[in-house]
PDB file of C-alpha atoms in Angstrom:
ATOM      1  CA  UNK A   1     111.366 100.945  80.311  1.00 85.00           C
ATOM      2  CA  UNK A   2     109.220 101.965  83.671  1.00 86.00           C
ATOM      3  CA  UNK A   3     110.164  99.529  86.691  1.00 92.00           C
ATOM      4  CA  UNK A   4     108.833 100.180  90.484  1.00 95.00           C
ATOM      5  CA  UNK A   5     110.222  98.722  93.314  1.00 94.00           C
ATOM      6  CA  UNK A   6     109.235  98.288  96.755  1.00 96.00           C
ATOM      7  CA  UNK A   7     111.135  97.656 100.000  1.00 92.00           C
ATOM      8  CA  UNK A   8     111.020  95.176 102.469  1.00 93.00           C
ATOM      9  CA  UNK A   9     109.117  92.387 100.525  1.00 93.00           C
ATOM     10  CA  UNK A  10     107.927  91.527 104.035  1.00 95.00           C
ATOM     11  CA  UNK A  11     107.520  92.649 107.443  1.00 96.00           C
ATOM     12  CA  UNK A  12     107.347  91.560 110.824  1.00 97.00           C
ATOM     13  CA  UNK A  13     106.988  94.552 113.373  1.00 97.00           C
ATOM     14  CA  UNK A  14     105.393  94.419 116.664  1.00 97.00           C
ATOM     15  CA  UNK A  15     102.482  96.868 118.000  1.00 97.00           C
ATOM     16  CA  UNK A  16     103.623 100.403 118.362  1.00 96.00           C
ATOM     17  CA  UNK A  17     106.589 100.198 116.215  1.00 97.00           C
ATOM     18  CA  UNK A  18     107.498 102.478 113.911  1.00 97.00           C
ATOM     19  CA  UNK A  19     106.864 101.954 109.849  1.00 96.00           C
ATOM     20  CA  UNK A  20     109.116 103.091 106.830  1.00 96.00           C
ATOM     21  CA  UNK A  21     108.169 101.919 103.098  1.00 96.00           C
ATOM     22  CA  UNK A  22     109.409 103.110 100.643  1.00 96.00           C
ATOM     23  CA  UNK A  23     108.929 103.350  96.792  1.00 97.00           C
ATOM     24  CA  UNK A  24     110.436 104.313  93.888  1.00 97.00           C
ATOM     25  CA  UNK A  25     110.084 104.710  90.085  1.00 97.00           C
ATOM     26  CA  UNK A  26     112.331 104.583  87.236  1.00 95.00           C
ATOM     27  CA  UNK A  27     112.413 105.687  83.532  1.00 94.00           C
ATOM     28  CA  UNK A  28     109.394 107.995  83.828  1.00 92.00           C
ATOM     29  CA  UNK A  29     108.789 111.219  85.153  1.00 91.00           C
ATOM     30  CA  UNK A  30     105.760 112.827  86.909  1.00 92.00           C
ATOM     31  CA  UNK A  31     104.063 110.055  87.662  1.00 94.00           C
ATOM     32  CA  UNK A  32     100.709 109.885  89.667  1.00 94.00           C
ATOM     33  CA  UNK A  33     101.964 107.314  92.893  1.00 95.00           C
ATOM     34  CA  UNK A  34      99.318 105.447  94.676  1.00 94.00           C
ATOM     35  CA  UNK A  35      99.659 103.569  98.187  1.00 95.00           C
ATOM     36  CA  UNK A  36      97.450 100.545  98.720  1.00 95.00           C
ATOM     37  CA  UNK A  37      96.368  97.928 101.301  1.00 95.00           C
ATOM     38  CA  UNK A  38      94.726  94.612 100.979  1.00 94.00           C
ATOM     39  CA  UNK A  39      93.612  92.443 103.707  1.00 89.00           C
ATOM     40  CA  UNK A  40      93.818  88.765 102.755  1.00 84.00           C
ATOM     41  CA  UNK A  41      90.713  87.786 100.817  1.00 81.00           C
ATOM     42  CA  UNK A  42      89.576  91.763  99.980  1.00 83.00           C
ATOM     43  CA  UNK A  43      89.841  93.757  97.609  1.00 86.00           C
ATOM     44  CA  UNK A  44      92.697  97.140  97.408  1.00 90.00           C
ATOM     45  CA  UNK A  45      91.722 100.393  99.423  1.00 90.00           C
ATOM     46  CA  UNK A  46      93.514 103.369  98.143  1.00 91.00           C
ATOM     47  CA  UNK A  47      95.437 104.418 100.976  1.00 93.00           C
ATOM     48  CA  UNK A  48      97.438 107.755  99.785  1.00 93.00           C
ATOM     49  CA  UNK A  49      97.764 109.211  96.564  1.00 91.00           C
ATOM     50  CA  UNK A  50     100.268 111.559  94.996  1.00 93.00           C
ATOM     51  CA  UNK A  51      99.890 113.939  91.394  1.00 91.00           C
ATOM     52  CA  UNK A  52     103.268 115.604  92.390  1.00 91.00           C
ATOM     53  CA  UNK A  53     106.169 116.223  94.939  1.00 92.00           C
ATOM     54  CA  UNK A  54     104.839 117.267  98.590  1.00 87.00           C
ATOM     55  CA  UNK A  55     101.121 116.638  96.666  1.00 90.00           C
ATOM     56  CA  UNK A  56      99.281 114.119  98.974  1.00 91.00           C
ATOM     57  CA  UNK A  57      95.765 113.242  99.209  1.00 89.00           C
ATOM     58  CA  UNK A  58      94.638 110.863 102.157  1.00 87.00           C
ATOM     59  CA  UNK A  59      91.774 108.719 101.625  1.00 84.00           C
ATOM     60  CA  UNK A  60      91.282 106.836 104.755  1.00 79.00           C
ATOM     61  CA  UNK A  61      91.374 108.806 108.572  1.00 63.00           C
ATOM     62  CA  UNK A  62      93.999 106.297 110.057  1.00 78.00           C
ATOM     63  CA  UNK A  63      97.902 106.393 111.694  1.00 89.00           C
ATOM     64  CA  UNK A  64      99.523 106.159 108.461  1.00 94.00           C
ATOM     65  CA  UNK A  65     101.081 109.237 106.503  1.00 95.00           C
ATOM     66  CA  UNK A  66     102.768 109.268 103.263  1.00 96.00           C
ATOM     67  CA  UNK A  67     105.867 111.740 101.856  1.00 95.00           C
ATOM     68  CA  UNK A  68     106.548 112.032  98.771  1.00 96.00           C
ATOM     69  CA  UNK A  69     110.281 113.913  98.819  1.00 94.00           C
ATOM     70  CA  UNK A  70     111.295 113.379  94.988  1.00 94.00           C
ATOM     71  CA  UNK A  71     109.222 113.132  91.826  1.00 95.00           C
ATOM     72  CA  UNK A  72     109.670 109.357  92.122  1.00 95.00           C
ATOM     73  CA  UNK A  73     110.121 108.303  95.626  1.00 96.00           C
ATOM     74  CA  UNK A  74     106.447 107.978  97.571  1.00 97.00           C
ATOM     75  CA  UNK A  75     106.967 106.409 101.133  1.00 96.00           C
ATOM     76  CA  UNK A  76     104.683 105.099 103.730  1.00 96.00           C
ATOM     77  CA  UNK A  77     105.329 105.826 107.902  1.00 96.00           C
ATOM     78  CA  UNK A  78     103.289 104.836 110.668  1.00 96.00           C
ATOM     79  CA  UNK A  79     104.701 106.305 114.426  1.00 95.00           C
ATOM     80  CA  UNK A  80     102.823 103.573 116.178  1.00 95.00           C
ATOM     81  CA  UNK A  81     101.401 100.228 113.927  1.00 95.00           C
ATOM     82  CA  UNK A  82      98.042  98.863 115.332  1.00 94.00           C
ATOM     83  CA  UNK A  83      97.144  95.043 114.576  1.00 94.00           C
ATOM     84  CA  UNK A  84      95.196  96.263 111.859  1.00 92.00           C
ATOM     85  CA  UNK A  85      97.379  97.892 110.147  1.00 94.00           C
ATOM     86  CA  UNK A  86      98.689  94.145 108.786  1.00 94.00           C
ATOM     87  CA  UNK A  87      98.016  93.450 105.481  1.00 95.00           C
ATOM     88  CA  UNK A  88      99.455  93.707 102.076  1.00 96.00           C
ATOM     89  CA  UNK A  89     100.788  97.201 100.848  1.00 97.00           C
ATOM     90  CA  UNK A  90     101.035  97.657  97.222  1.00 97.00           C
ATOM     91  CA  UNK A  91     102.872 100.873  95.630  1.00 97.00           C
ATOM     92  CA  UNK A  92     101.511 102.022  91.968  1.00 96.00           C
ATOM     93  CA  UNK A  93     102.254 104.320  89.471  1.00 95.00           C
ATOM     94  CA  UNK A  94     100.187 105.800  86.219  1.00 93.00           C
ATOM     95  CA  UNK A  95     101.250 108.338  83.856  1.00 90.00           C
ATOM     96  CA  UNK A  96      97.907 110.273  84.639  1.00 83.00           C
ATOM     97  CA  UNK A  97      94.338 109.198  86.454  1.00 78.00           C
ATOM     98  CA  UNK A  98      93.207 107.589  83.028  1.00 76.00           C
ATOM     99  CA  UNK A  99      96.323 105.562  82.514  1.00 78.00           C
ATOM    100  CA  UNK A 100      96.534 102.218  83.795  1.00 88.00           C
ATOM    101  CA  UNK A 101      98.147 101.602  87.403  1.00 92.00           C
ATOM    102  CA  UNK A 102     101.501  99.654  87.207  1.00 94.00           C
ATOM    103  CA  UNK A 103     101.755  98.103  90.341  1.00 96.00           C
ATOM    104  CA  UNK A 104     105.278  97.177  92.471  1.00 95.00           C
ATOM    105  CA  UNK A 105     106.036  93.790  94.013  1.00 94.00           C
ATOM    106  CA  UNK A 106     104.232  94.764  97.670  1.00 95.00           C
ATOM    107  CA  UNK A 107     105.579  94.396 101.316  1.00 96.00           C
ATOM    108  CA  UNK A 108     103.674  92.056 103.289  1.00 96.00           C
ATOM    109  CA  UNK A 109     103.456  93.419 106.631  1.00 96.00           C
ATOM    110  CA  UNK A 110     102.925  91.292 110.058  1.00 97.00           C
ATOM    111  CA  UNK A 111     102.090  93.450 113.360  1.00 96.00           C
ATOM    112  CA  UNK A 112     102.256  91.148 116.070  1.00 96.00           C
TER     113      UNK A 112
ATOM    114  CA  UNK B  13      80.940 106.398  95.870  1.00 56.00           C
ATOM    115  CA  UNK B  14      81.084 104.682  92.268  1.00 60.00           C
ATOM    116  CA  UNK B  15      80.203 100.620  93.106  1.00 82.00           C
ATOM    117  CA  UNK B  16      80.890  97.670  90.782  1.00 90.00           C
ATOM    118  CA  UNK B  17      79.319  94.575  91.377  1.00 93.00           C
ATOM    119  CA  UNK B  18      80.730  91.217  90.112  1.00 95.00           C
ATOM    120  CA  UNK B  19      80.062  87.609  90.962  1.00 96.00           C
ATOM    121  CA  UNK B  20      82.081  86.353  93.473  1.00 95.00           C
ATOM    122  CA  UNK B  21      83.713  83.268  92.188  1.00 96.00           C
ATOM    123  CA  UNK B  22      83.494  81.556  88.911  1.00 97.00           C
ATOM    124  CA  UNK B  23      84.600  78.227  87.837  1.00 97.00           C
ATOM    125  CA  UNK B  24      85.932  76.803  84.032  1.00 97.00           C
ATOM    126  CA  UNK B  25      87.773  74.414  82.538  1.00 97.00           C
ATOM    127  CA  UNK B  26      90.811  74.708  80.322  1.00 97.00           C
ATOM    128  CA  UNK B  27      90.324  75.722  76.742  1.00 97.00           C
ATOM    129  CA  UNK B  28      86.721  77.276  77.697  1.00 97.00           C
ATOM    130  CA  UNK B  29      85.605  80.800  76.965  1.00 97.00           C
ATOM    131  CA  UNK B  30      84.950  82.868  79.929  1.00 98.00           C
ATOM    132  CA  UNK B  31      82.774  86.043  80.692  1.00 98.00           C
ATOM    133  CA  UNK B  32      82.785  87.880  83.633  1.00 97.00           C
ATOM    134  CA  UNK B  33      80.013  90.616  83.372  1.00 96.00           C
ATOM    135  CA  UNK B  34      79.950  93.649  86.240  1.00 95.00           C
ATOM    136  CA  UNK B  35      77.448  95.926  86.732  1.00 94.00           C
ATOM    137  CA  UNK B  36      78.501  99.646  87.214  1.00 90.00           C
ATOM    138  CA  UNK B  37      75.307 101.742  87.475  1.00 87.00           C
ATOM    139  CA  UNK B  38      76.491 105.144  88.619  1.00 84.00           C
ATOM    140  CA  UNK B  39      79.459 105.418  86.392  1.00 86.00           C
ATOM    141  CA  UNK B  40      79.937 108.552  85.336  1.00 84.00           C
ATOM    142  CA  UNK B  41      79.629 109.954  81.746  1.00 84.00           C
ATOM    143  CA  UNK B  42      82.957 110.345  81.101  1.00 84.00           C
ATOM    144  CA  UNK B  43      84.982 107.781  83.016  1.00 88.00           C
ATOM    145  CA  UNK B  44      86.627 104.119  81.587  1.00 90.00           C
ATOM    146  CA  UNK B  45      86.065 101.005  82.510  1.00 92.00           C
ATOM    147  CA  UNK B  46      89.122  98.981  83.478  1.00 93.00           C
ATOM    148  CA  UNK B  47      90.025  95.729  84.251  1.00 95.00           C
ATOM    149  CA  UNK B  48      92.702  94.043  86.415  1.00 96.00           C
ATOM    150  CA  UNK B  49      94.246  90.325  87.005  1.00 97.00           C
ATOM    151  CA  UNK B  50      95.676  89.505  90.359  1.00 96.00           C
ATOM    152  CA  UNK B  51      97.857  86.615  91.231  1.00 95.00           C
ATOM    153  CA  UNK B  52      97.961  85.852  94.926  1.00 91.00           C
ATOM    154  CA  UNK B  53     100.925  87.454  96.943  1.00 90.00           C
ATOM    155  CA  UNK B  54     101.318  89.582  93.380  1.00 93.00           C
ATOM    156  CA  UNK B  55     100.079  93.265  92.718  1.00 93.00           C
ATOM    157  CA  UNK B  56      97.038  93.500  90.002  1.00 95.00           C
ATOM    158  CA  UNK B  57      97.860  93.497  86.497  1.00 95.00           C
ATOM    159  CA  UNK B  58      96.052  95.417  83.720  1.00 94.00           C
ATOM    160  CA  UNK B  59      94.284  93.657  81.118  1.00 96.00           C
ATOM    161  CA  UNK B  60      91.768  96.133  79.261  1.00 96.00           C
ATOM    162  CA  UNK B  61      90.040  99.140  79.410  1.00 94.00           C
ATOM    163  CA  UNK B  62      87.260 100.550  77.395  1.00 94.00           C
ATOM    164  CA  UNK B  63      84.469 103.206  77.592  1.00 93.00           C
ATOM    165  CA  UNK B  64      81.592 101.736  74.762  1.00 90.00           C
ATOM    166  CA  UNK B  65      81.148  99.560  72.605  1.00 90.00           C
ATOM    167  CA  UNK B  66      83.794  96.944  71.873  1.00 95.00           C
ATOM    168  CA  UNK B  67      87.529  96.255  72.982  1.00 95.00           C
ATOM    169  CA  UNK B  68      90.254  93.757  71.922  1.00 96.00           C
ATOM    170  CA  UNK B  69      93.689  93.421  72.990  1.00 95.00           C
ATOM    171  CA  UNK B  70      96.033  90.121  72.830  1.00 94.00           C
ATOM    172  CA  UNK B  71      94.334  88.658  76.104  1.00 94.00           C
ATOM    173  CA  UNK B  72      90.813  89.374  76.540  1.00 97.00           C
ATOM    174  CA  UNK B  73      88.118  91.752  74.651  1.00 98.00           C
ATOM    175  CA  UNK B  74      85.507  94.045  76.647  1.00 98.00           C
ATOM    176  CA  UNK B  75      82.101  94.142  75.870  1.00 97.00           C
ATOM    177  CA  UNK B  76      80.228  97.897  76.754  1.00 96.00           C
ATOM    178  CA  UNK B  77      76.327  98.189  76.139  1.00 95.00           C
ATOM    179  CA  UNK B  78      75.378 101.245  75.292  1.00 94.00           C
ATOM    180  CA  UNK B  79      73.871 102.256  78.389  1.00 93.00           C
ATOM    181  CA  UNK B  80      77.346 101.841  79.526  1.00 93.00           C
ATOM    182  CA  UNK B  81      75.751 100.491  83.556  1.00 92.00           C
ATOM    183  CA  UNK B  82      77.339  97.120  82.405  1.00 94.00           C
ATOM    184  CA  UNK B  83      80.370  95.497  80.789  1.00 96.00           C
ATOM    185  CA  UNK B  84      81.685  92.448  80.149  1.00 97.00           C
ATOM    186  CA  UNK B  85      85.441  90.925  80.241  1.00 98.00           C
ATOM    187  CA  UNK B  86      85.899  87.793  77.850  1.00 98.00           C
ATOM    188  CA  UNK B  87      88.635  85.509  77.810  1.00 98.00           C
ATOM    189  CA  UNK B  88      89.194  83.214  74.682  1.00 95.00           C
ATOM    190  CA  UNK B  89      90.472  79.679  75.524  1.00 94.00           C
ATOM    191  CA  UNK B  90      91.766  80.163  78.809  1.00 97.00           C
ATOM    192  CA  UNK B  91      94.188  78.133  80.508  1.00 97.00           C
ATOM    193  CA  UNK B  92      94.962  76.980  84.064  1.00 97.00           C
ATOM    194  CA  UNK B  93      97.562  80.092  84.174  1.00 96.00           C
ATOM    195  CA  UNK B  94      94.449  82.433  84.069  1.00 97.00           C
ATOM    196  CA  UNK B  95      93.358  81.330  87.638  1.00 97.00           C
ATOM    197  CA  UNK B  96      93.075  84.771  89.213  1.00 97.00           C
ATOM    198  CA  UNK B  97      91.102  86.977  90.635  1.00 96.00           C
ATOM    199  CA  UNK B  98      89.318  89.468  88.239  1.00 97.00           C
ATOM    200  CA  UNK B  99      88.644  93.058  89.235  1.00 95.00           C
ATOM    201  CA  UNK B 100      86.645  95.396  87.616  1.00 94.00           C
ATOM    202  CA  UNK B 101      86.831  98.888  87.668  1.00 90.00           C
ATOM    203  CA  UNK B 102      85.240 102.178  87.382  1.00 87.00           C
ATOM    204  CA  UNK B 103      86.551 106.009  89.071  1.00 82.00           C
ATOM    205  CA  UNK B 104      85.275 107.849  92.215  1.00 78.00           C
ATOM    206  CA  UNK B 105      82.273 110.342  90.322  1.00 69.00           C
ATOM    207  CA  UNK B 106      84.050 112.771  92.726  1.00 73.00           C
ATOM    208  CA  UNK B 107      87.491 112.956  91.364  1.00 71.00           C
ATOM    209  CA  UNK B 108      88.132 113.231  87.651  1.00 68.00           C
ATOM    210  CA  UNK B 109      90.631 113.465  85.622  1.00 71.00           C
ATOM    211  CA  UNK B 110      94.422 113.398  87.131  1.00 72.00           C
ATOM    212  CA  UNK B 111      92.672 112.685  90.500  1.00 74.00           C
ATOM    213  CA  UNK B 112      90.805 109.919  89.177  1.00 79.00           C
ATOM    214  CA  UNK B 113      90.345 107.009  91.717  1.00 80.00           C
ATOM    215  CA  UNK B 114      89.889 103.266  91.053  1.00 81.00           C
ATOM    216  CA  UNK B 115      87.135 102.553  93.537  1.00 80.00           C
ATOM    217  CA  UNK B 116      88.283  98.540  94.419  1.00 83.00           C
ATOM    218  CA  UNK B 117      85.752  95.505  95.334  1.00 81.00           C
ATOM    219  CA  UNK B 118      86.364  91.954  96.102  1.00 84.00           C
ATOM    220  CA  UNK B 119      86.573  90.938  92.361  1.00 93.00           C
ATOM    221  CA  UNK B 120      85.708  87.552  90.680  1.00 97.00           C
ATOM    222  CA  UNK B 121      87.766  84.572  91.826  1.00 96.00           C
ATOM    223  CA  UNK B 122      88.565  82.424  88.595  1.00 98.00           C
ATOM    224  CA  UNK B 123      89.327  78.941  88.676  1.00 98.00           C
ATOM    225  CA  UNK B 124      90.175  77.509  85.967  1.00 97.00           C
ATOM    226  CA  UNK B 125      90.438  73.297  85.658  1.00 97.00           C
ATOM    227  CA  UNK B 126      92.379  70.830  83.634  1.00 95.00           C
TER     228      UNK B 126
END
């Protein structure tokens, strides 16, 4: 069976730290990878997503990047966090862009 | 940008039926309609996914007019475990297939009473 896991569960990181998360899937191969964000009380914006290795497509203009080194690792940096960058980051895989999303446990991030 | 547009909160009691209808108007011809369930602190959850007509799974069915600018997500009996936030889905007109996007809104707030 598929399983995704995130790392930290939570965050606490003050303003113009660096940022590392990272993800990783198991018992599939090839999968589409999807960074998210959610604000408390909003809905997910699609950060980053990933159809293959060193494949990345950014969806929002901000100080976040994403790498995607192996088939199944995607990972999140930042050089310098900004307040807003708090919020709730949610990893996700799919077996294609029709599939449904299976989402990891998220890293709640606090930039203070 | 594909748009969904659900109500904001709903309220039921336990043992109820509940519909949540969204409106999609610009979905494109060949795309799904999907549906997620999202515990607080948790990441969504998939519960259904259709394109017309009628779906049924072991947790909810999905109702699809023909027009296809509407759909509906019904839950049978629910329970106070249900209480969730409901999102409904459509993809980004501008990326199909493997680059298909889930274009997210707020969702529908359920709460469901004893």
């Amino acid at each position: 069976s598929q399983t995704i896991h995130q790392w930290p569960a939570t965050l606490v990181q003050p303003v113009g730290s660096p940022l590392s998360l990272e993800c990783t899937v198991e018992g599939t191969s090839n999968p589409n990878l999807y960074w998210y964000r959610q604000a408390a009380g909003r809905g997910l914006q699609l950060l980053f997503y990933s159809v293959g290795i060193g494949q990345i497509s950014s969806e929002v203009p901000q100080n976040l990047s994403a790498s995607r080194p192996q088939d199944r690792q995607f990972i999140l940096s930042s050089k310098k966090l900004l307040l807003s960058d708090s919020g709730f980051y949610l990893c996700a895989w799919s077996s294609s862009g029709y599939n449904e999303q299976f989402f990891g446990p998220g890293t709640r991030l606090t930039v203070l | 940008l594909a748009k969904t547009t659900q109500p904001i909160s709903m309220d039921s009691y336990e043992g109820q039926e509940v519909n949540i209808t969204c409106s999609h108007n610009n979905i494109a011809t060949n795309d799904y309609i999907t549906w997620y369930q999202q515990f607080p602190s948790q990441g969504p959850r998939f519960i259904i996914q259709g394109y017309k007509t009628k779906v049924t799974n072991e947790v909810a069915s999905l109702f699809i007019p023909a027009d296809r600018k509407s759909s509906t997500l019904s839950l049978p009996r629910v329970s106070l475990s249900d209480t969730a936030v409901y999102y409904c889905l459509v993809g980004d007109p501008s990326n199909a297939g493997n680059n298909r996007k889930l274009i997210w809104g707020l969702g529908t707030s359920l709460a469901v009473n004893p």
